[in-house]
Amino acid sequence: MKVKAMGALRCAIVMGLCTWMGVAAAQQGNARPWSDATVSADARARLLVAQMTQDEKFQLIRSYYAGPDRPSDKPFPKGAIASAGYVPPIERLGIPALEESDAGLGVASSDRMRPGDSATPLPAGPVTAASWDPKVAYRGGAMIGGEAHNKGFNVLLAGGINLMRDPRNGRNFEYAGEDPLLAGTIVAEAIRGIESQHVISTIKHFALNDQETARNTINVQIGEKAMRESDLLAFEIAIERGKPGSVMCSYNKVNGDWACENDYLMNQLLKRDWKYPGFVMSDWGGAHSAAKAVNAGLDQESAGEVFDKEVYFDAPLRQALAKGEVKQARIDDMVQRILRSMFAAGVFEHPAKKAPIDSKANLAVARETLEAGAVLLRNDNNLLPLDFAKLESVAVIGAHADKGVLAGGGSSLVTAMGGNAVPGLAPTTWPGPVMYHPYPPLKAIRTMAPKANVQYANGNDVAAAAALAAKSQVAVVFVQKWSAESVDAPDLALPDGQDALVAAVAKANPRTIVVLENNAPVQLPWLDQVGAVLEVWYPGGDAGNGIANLLSGKVNPSGHLPMSWVRDASQLPRAEIPGVMGGTPPESVDYNIDGADVGYRWLQSRGLKPLFPFGYGLSYTTFEHGPLKVATRDGQLHASVTVRNTGSRAGADVAQVYVQVPGAKARRLAGYAKVSLKPGEQRELDIPLEKRLLADFDPARHGWVIRGGDYSVVEGRSSEDLGTPVSVKVPAGAP
Ligand code: BGC
């Protein structure tokens, strides 16, 4: 029995004893024994649950929608900050309200919610993932968590980790790419950063909500082995390392059951196998029942009065309880889990309240995230970096680069200070508005190149843009593809004739640099005609300066793709997304096609060569890697490799270690490390290899199994740019 100090009182983590001791403490004069922060979160929650009435318990297991766009017959919840969700406080017991805000790229504050409010937008999730730097993810998480706290929120609906199975998925910009280890480790750090600010982080969308088309109805079909080794492995790693206080179950069905009433996902996997102690909340409109959902593991119904058919976690649940379909112990468990996460994050001791925000420091965090994660895709003849001090003329073209940078749409949309730089673009209503953050690259480039004549063409007139490029020493063309929650892209093309624009500009001036602002890979038909391409996704706060720093070499690009860049849709497991253009949506989607082989593993197993492989990214300096050594230490495989900066600029590189298990057609990323090196510097990196990537999930044995045999371990700068493999004998066993 684990016993922890609790002031004068000692409390065992056994419900009955704690309850008894709580009562005893109350009798001794400590009316709120759960307020002792030296006691474990579990024990405190148990003390508190024991004091609650049934109505108080029911109050905690549902949230209200706190958006001002509520139906008129549903009054705005008193005391709530306008946002995604609200659980009223229980003052009698000192339980604070839960004030829930979206999302992973900052405190969402679209005009729909809180007109006039603003927050610092982080770059899109793939930027953070492309940094391959857990510290960057942690800092970003702490920044947005801090802003949430200082705006009065104690729950961030942040921690998006759905794997990128399709570049057309409208929400890729909220996630962390296609690889379970990279996504899991990066999102874990973002979560830890958020929770470090006494804000509960909500990993989502659990699970397999990997497309937006028909997201509220679609049944994802996938075998257990395949899902455990892919999407669910990403969740498993992020949850065990990041310890988020809550998990949001998703809209879709998984193998026939709604994710929010899926016993396999919530009970068997999350709570039993992973021993997750926190709570599961439904996505907004994701709950479909009372007894079934509760018995399958759903702990809190979100905004049901607006988004669900009815509020299941009120009268219907009370009736189910009365009929014996749900046990009182389960209701207590739901409440226990919610309170436990509140205690664990420090929500009681550190109440979220309005406080000043250091926007300058926070913008620097956003910009540094971009600088660490932007990916240089092409740099023909070392066109970049540009010596701005010497340039006499620069053409800046397209994508409203004179006003700002594009953001992704939907619930995660953050309004930056200064508002929408390009208001009025369609769609202006959900999932719009289309928003440009007011950090114009044009201004930053002008500042960087004070002697140059820097002119702008909006790109609508292709001939005028080409003429400007022809008379300039270099042309920087910005291209964009807006994307949003609730919709997928029908194709991989850049919209609005931008391909023709780039081709014309490149023809007029081969010293053309393309900067991509997009959700996920798009086709680049003009690639061979341009000098350089820089991928910045939706680049977030202070992006104009970040982009100028990267183009000028003030910052050396070091991002590596967290996803494969396919050549076209024929390389994808599903050539199209049925229903993407409307019409009757399909009932199901078959993820057994790619199964566990998401992204580069799919491509490798089919012998397909992408345009840019997973893990790819260029630098302004050069690196050498090797030799690779592999050894077992403390029961774990470790790779070690020396990385040398062989060029003349400081820079950072990523050592990526892939493992091929016997009989597999594809390699798997099993470890990685990023290192910053001065010119001529070298460092030996020790990279532990994640055991579950050496293993297979065996449904029959209900666990991970290392088959054993000769494993090929290889290290490199991308999933295709690899050194000499090392063969390692791995004994069979359980990881
Ligand atoms: C989204 C969630 C979001 C919630 C609350 C839903 O539509 O899928 O990601 O947290 O709304 O705004």
CSV table of C-alpha atoms in Angstrom, one decimal, residues 120-449:
chain,number,residue,atom,x,y,z
A,120,THR,CA,-0.3,34.4,-30.0
A,121,PRO,CA,-0.6,31.9,-32.9
A,122,LEU,CA,1.9,29.1,-33.0
A,123,PRO,CA,2.8,27.8,-36.4
A,124,ALA,CA,0.9,24.8,-37.6
A,125,GLY,CA,1.5,21.5,-35.9
A,126,PRO,CA,3.6,20.0,-38.7
A,127,VAL,CA,6.1,22.9,-38.2
A,128,THR,CA,6.6,21.9,-34.6
A,129,ALA,CA,6.9,18.2,-35.6
A,130,ALA,CA,9.4,19.2,-38.4
A,131,SER,CA,11.7,20.7,-35.8
A,132,TRP,CA,12.3,17.1,-34.5
A,133,ASP,CA,13.1,18.9,-31.3
A,134,PRO,CA,11.1,18.0,-28.2
A,135,LYS,CA,12.3,21.2,-26.5
A,136,VAL,CA,10.7,23.3,-29.2
A,137,ALA,CA,7.4,21.5,-28.7
A,138,TYR,CA,7.6,21.9,-24.9
A,139,ARG,CA,8.3,25.7,-25.2
A,140,GLY,CA,5.4,26.1,-27.6
A,141,GLY,CA,3.1,24.2,-25.3
A,142,ALA,CA,4.2,26.2,-22.3
A,143,MET,CA,3.6,29.4,-24.2
A,144,ILE,CA,0.0,28.6,-25.3
A,145,GLY,CA,-0.7,27.1,-21.9
A,146,GLY,CA,0.5,30.2,-20.2
A,147,GLU,CA,-1.6,32.4,-22.4
A,148,ALA,CA,-4.6,30.2,-21.7
A,149,HIS,CA,-4.1,30.5,-18.0
A,150,ASN,CA,-3.7,34.2,-18.1
A,151,LYS,CA,-7.0,34.5,-20.0
A,152,GLY,CA,-8.8,32.5,-17.3
A,153,PHE,CA,-8.8,29.0,-19.0
A,154,ASN,CA,-7.7,25.9,-17.2
A,155,VAL,CA,-8.4,23.4,-20.0
A,156,LEU,CA,-6.9,23.6,-23.5
A,157,LEU,CA,-8.4,21.3,-26.0
A,158,ALA,CA,-4.9,20.8,-27.4
A,159,GLY,CA,-2.8,17.9,-28.2
A,160,GLY,CA,-3.9,17.0,-31.8
A,161,ILE,CA,-2.2,13.8,-32.9
A,162,ASN,CA,-4.2,12.1,-35.6
A,163,LEU,CA,-1.7,10.5,-38.0
A,164,MET,CA,-1.5,11.9,-41.5
A,165,ARG,CA,-2.9,9.1,-43.6
A,166,ASP,CA,-4.0,11.5,-46.3
A,167,PRO,CA,-2.5,14.9,-47.3
A,168,ARG,CA,-6.0,16.0,-48.2
A,169,ASN,CA,-7.3,15.8,-44.6
A,170,GLY,CA,-8.4,19.3,-43.7
A,171,ARG,CA,-6.9,19.2,-40.2
A,172,ASN,CA,-3.4,18.0,-40.9
A,173,PHE,CA,-2.2,21.5,-39.8
A,174,GLU,CA,-3.4,20.7,-36.3
A,175,TYR,CA,-1.5,17.5,-36.1
A,176,ALA,CA,2.1,16.2,-36.2
A,177,GLY,CA,2.6,14.2,-39.3
A,178,GLU,CA,2.5,10.6,-40.2
A,179,ASP,CA,4.9,8.8,-37.9
A,180,PRO,CA,3.9,7.4,-34.5
A,181,LEU,CA,7.2,7.9,-32.8
A,182,LEU,CA,7.8,11.4,-34.0
A,183,ALA,CA,4.2,12.5,-33.5
A,184,GLY,CA,4.0,10.8,-30.1
A,185,THR,CA,7.2,12.3,-28.7
A,186,ILE,CA,6.6,15.8,-30.1
A,187,VAL,CA,2.9,16.0,-29.0
A,188,ALA,CA,3.9,14.6,-25.5
A,189,GLU,CA,6.2,17.6,-25.0
A,190,ALA,CA,3.6,20.1,-26.2
A,191,ILE,CA,1.2,18.5,-23.6
A,192,ARG,CA,3.8,18.7,-20.9
A,193,GLY,CA,4.4,22.3,-21.7
A,194,ILE,CA,0.7,23.1,-21.4
A,195,GLU,CA,0.2,21.2,-18.2
A,196,SER,CA,3.3,23.0,-16.7
A,197,GLN,CA,1.1,26.1,-16.7
A,198,HIS,CA,-1.6,24.5,-14.6
A,199,VAL,CA,-3.8,23.9,-17.6
A,200,ILE,CA,-5.3,20.5,-18.4
A,201,SER,CA,-4.3,19.4,-21.9
A,202,THR,CA,-6.7,17.3,-24.0
A,203,ILE,CA,-5.1,14.9,-26.5
A,204,LYS,CA,-7.4,14.3,-29.4
A,205,HIS,CA,-9.2,13.0,-31.5
A,206,PHE,CA,-9.2,9.5,-30.1
A,207,ALA,CA,-9.1,7.8,-32.5
A,208,LEU,CA,-8.6,7.4,-36.2
A,209,ASN,CA,-10.4,10.7,-37.1
A,210,ASP,CA,-7.9,10.9,-40.0
A,211,GLN,CA,-10.3,12.6,-42.5
A,212,GLU,CA,-12.9,15.3,-42.1
A,213,THR,CA,-15.2,14.1,-44.9
A,214,ALA,CA,-18.3,12.5,-43.2
A,215,ARG,CA,-16.5,12.8,-39.9
A,216,ASN,CA,-19.7,12.6,-37.9
A,217,THR,CA,-20.9,9.3,-39.5
A,218,ILE,CA,-17.9,7.5,-41.0
A,219,ASN,CA,-17.0,4.0,-39.7
A,220,VAL,CA,-13.2,3.5,-39.8
A,221,GLN,CA,-12.4,-0.1,-40.5
A,222,ILE,CA,-9.0,-1.3,-39.3
A,223,GLY,CA,-7.6,-4.4,-37.7
A,224,GLU,CA,-6.3,-4.3,-34.1
A,225,LYS,CA,-2.7,-5.0,-35.0
A,226,ALA,CA,-2.7,-2.2,-37.6
A,227,MET,CA,-4.2,0.4,-35.4
A,228,ARG,CA,-2.1,-0.4,-32.3
A,229,GLU,CA,1.1,-0.1,-34.5
A,230,SER,CA,0.0,3.2,-36.0
A,231,ASP,CA,-2.5,5.8,-34.8
A,232,LEU,CA,-2.9,4.2,-31.4
A,233,LEU,CA,0.9,3.9,-30.9
A,234,ALA,CA,1.1,7.7,-31.4
A,235,PHE,CA,-1.5,8.2,-28.7
A,236,GLU,CA,0.1,5.6,-26.4
A,237,ILE,CA,3.5,7.3,-26.6
A,238,ALA,CA,2.1,10.8,-26.2
A,239,ILE,CA,-0.1,9.8,-23.3
A,240,GLU,CA,2.6,7.9,-21.3
A,241,ARG,CA,5.1,10.7,-21.8
A,242,GLY,CA,2.9,13.7,-21.8
A,243,LYS,CA,0.4,12.7,-19.2
A,244,PRO,CA,-2.5,14.8,-20.5
A,245,GLY,CA,-5.3,15.3,-18.0
A,246,SER,CA,-8.0,14.5,-20.6
A,247,VAL,CA,-8.5,12.7,-23.8
A,248,MET,CA,-11.1,13.7,-26.4
A,249,CYS,CA,-12.9,10.9,-28.1
A,250,SER,CA,-13.6,11.6,-31.8
A,251,TYR,CA,-16.7,11.9,-33.9
A,252,ASN,CA,-16.2,8.8,-36.1
A,253,LYS,CA,-16.9,5.2,-35.5
A,254,VAL,CA,-14.1,2.7,-35.2
A,255,ASN,CA,-14.9,-0.8,-36.2
A,256,GLY,CA,-18.6,-0.3,-35.9
A,257,ASP,CA,-18.8,1.6,-32.6
A,258,TRP,CA,-18.8,5.4,-32.1
A,259,ALA,CA,-15.4,6.4,-30.7
A,260,CYS,CA,-17.2,8.0,-27.8
A,261,GLU,CA,-18.9,4.7,-26.9
A,262,ASN,CA,-16.1,2.4,-27.9
A,263,ASP,CA,-15.3,-0.1,-25.2
A,264,TYR,CA,-12.2,-1.3,-26.9
A,265,LEU,CA,-10.7,2.2,-27.2
A,266,MET,CA,-11.7,3.8,-23.9
A,267,ASN,CA,-12.0,0.9,-21.4
A,268,GLN,CA,-9.8,-1.9,-22.7
A,269,LEU,CA,-7.0,0.1,-24.2
A,270,LEU,CA,-6.8,3.5,-22.6
A,271,LYS,CA,-7.9,2.8,-19.1
A,272,ARG,CA,-7.0,-0.9,-18.6
A,273,ASP,CA,-3.9,-1.5,-20.7
A,274,TRP,CA,-2.5,2.0,-20.6
A,275,LYS,CA,-3.7,2.6,-17.0
A,276,TYR,CA,-4.8,6.1,-17.9
A,277,PRO,CA,-6.0,7.9,-14.8
A,278,GLY,CA,-7.5,11.0,-16.4
A,279,PHE,CA,-10.9,11.6,-18.1
A,280,VAL,CA,-12.3,11.2,-21.5
A,281,MET,CA,-14.5,14.0,-22.8
A,282,SER,CA,-16.6,13.7,-26.0
A,283,ASP,CA,-16.0,15.9,-29.0
A,284,TRP,CA,-18.7,18.5,-29.5
A,285,GLY,CA,-21.5,16.4,-30.9
A,286,GLY,CA,-19.6,13.1,-30.4
A,287,ALA,CA,-21.8,11.6,-27.6
A,288,HIS,CA,-24.6,9.2,-28.7
A,289,SER,CA,-25.9,7.6,-25.6
A,290,ALA,CA,-25.9,7.5,-21.8
A,291,ALA,CA,-25.5,3.9,-20.5
A,292,LYS,CA,-23.5,2.6,-23.4
A,293,ALA,CA,-21.1,5.6,-23.5
A,294,VAL,CA,-20.6,5.6,-19.7
A,295,ASN,CA,-20.1,1.9,-19.6
A,296,ALA,CA,-17.6,2.1,-22.5
A,297,GLY,CA,-15.5,4.7,-20.7
A,298,LEU,CA,-16.8,8.2,-21.6
A,299,ASP,CA,-16.4,10.4,-18.5
A,300,GLN,CA,-17.7,13.8,-19.5
A,301,GLU,CA,-20.2,14.8,-22.2
A,302,SER,CA,-19.2,18.0,-23.9
A,303,ALA,CA,-21.7,20.7,-24.8
A,304,GLY,CA,-24.4,18.2,-25.3
A,305,GLU,CA,-27.2,20.7,-24.9
A,306,VAL,CA,-26.2,22.3,-28.2
A,307,PHE,CA,-24.4,19.5,-30.2
A,308,ASP,CA,-25.8,16.1,-29.1
A,309,LYS,CA,-29.3,14.8,-29.8
A,310,GLU,CA,-30.0,15.3,-26.1
A,311,VAL,CA,-28.0,15.8,-22.9
A,312,TYR,CA,-27.3,12.1,-22.3
A,313,PHE,CA,-25.3,12.7,-19.1
A,314,ASP,CA,-28.3,14.2,-17.2
A,315,ALA,CA,-31.8,12.7,-17.1
A,316,PRO,CA,-31.1,9.7,-19.4
A,317,LEU,CA,-28.0,8.8,-17.3
A,318,ARG,CA,-30.0,9.2,-14.1
A,319,GLN,CA,-32.6,6.8,-15.5
A,320,ALA,CA,-30.0,4.3,-16.6
A,321,LEU,CA,-28.6,4.5,-13.1
A,322,ALA,CA,-32.0,3.9,-11.5
A,323,LYS,CA,-32.5,0.9,-13.8
A,324,GLY,CA,-29.2,-0.6,-12.8
A,325,GLU,CA,-27.8,-0.2,-16.3
A,326,VAL,CA,-25.0,1.9,-14.9
A,327,LYS,CA,-23.4,1.5,-11.5
A,328,GLN,CA,-23.0,4.3,-9.0
A,329,ALA,CA,-19.3,3.2,-8.7
A,330,ARG,CA,-18.9,4.2,-12.4
A,331,ILE,CA,-20.4,7.6,-11.8
A,332,ASP,CA,-18.0,8.1,-8.9
A,333,ASP,CA,-15.1,6.9,-11.1
A,334,MET,CA,-16.0,9.5,-13.8
A,335,VAL,CA,-16.0,12.3,-11.2
A,336,GLN,CA,-12.8,10.9,-9.6
A,337,ARG,CA,-11.0,11.0,-13.0
A,338,ILE,CA,-12.1,14.6,-13.7
A,339,LEU,CA,-11.1,15.8,-10.2
A,340,ARG,CA,-7.8,13.9,-10.3
A,341,SER,CA,-6.8,15.6,-13.5
A,342,MET,CA,-7.7,19.0,-12.0
A,343,PHE,CA,-5.5,18.2,-8.9
A,344,ALA,CA,-2.7,16.8,-11.0
A,345,ALA,CA,-2.5,19.9,-13.2
A,346,GLY,CA,-2.6,22.2,-10.1
A,347,VAL,CA,-6.0,23.7,-11.1
A,348,PHE,CA,-7.0,24.2,-7.5
A,349,GLU,CA,-3.8,25.7,-6.2
A,350,HIS,CA,-3.1,27.9,-9.3
A,351,PRO,CA,-6.5,29.3,-10.4
A,352,ALA,CA,-6.6,30.5,-13.9
A,353,LYS,CA,-7.3,34.2,-14.0
A,354,LYS,CA,-6.8,37.2,-16.1
A,355,ALA,CA,-3.2,38.4,-16.0
A,356,PRO,CA,-0.9,40.3,-18.2
A,357,ILE,CA,0.6,38.4,-21.2
A,358,ASP,CA,4.1,39.1,-22.5
A,359,SER,CA,3.2,39.1,-26.1
A,360,LYS,CA,6.6,40.0,-27.3
A,361,ALA,CA,8.2,37.1,-25.6
A,362,ASN,CA,5.4,34.8,-26.8
A,363,LEU,CA,5.8,36.0,-30.4
A,364,ALA,CA,9.5,35.1,-30.1
A,365,VAL,CA,8.5,31.5,-29.1
A,366,ALA,CA,6.2,31.3,-32.1
A,367,ARG,CA,8.9,32.7,-34.5
A,368,GLU,CA,11.6,30.4,-33.1
A,369,THR,CA,9.2,27.4,-33.6
A,370,LEU,CA,9.0,28.4,-37.3
A,371,GLU,CA,12.7,28.9,-37.5
A,372,ALA,CA,13.3,25.4,-36.1
A,373,GLY,CA,10.7,23.7,-38.2
A,374,ALA,CA,10.5,25.3,-41.7
A,375,VAL,CA,11.8,22.9,-44.2
A,376,LEU,CA,14.1,23.8,-47.1
A,377,LEU,CA,12.9,21.5,-49.9
A,378,ARG,CA,15.1,22.8,-52.8
A,379,ASN,CA,18.1,25.0,-53.1
A,380,ASP,CA,19.5,24.8,-56.5
A,381,ASN,CA,23.0,26.2,-56.9
A,382,ASN,CA,22.8,27.5,-53.3
A,383,LEU,CA,20.5,30.3,-54.4
A,384,LEU,CA,19.7,30.7,-50.7
A,385,PRO,CA,20.6,32.2,-48.4
A,386,LEU,CA,20.1,35.6,-50.0
A,387,ASP,CA,22.6,38.3,-49.2
A,388,PHE,CA,19.9,40.9,-48.6
A,389,ALA,CA,22.5,43.6,-47.8
A,390,LYS,CA,23.8,43.4,-51.3
A,391,LEU,CA,20.6,43.0,-53.2
A,392,GLU,CA,19.4,45.9,-55.2
A,393,SER,CA,16.0,44.6,-56.2
A,394,VAL,CA,13.6,42.0,-54.9
A,395,ALA,CA,10.2,41.0,-56.3
A,396,VAL,CA,7.8,39.8,-53.6
A,397,ILE,CA,4.8,38.1,-55.2
A,398,GLY,CA,1.5,36.6,-54.2
A,399,ALA,CA,-0.5,35.1,-51.2
A,400,HIS,CA,-1.1,38.6,-49.6
A,401,ALA,CA,2.5,38.7,-48.5
A,402,ASP,CA,2.1,42.4,-48.2
A,403,LYS,CA,-0.4,41.9,-45.5
A,404,GLY,CA,0.4,38.7,-43.6
A,405,VAL,CA,0.5,34.9,-43.5
A,406,LEU,CA,-2.3,32.4,-43.9
A,407,ALA,CA,-3.8,30.4,-41.0
A,408,GLY,CA,-5.8,27.2,-41.0
A,409,GLY,CA,-9.6,27.4,-40.3
A,410,GLY,CA,-12.0,25.9,-37.8
A,411,SER,CA,-12.2,25.7,-34.0
A,412,SER,CA,-8.4,26.0,-33.6
A,413,LEU,CA,-8.2,29.4,-35.3
A,414,VAL,CA,-6.3,31.9,-33.3
A,415,THR,CA,-6.9,35.6,-33.8
A,416,ALA,CA,-3.5,37.4,-33.5
A,417,MET,CA,-3.1,40.9,-32.2
A,418,GLY,CA,-4.1,43.2,-35.0
A,419,GLY,CA,-6.9,40.8,-36.2
A,420,ASN,CA,-7.4,39.5,-39.7
A,421,ALA,CA,-5.0,41.1,-42.1
A,422,VAL,CA,-7.1,40.2,-45.1
A,423,PRO,CA,-10.8,40.2,-44.0
A,424,GLY,CA,-13.7,39.2,-46.2
A,425,LEU,CA,-12.2,36.2,-48.1
A,426,ALA,CA,-14.7,33.4,-48.6
A,427,PRO,CA,-15.8,31.5,-46.7
A,428,THR,CA,-16.4,34.1,-44.1
A,429,THR,CA,-18.5,31.8,-42.0
A,430,TRP,CA,-17.8,28.3,-40.6
A,431,PRO,CA,-15.3,26.7,-41.2
A,432,GLY,CA,-14.1,30.3,-42.1
A,433,PRO,CA,-13.3,33.0,-41.7
A,434,VAL,CA,-10.2,32.7,-43.9
A,435,MET,CA,-7.6,34.5,-41.8
A,436,TYR,CA,-4.3,36.0,-42.5
A,437,HIS,CA,-2.2,36.8,-39.4
A,438,PRO,CA,-0.8,40.3,-39.6
A,439,TYR,CA,2.9,39.5,-39.9
A,440,PRO,CA,3.7,40.5,-43.5
A,441,PRO,CA,6.8,38.9,-45.1
A,442,LEU,CA,7.0,42.0,-47.4
A,443,LYS,CA,7.7,44.3,-44.6
A,444,ALA,CA,10.3,41.9,-43.0
A,445,ILE,CA,12.1,41.6,-46.3
A,446,ARG,CA,12.2,45.3,-46.8
A,447,THR,CA,13.7,45.7,-43.3
A,448,MET,CA,16.2,43.0,-44.1
A,449,ALA,CA,17.2,44.6,-47.4
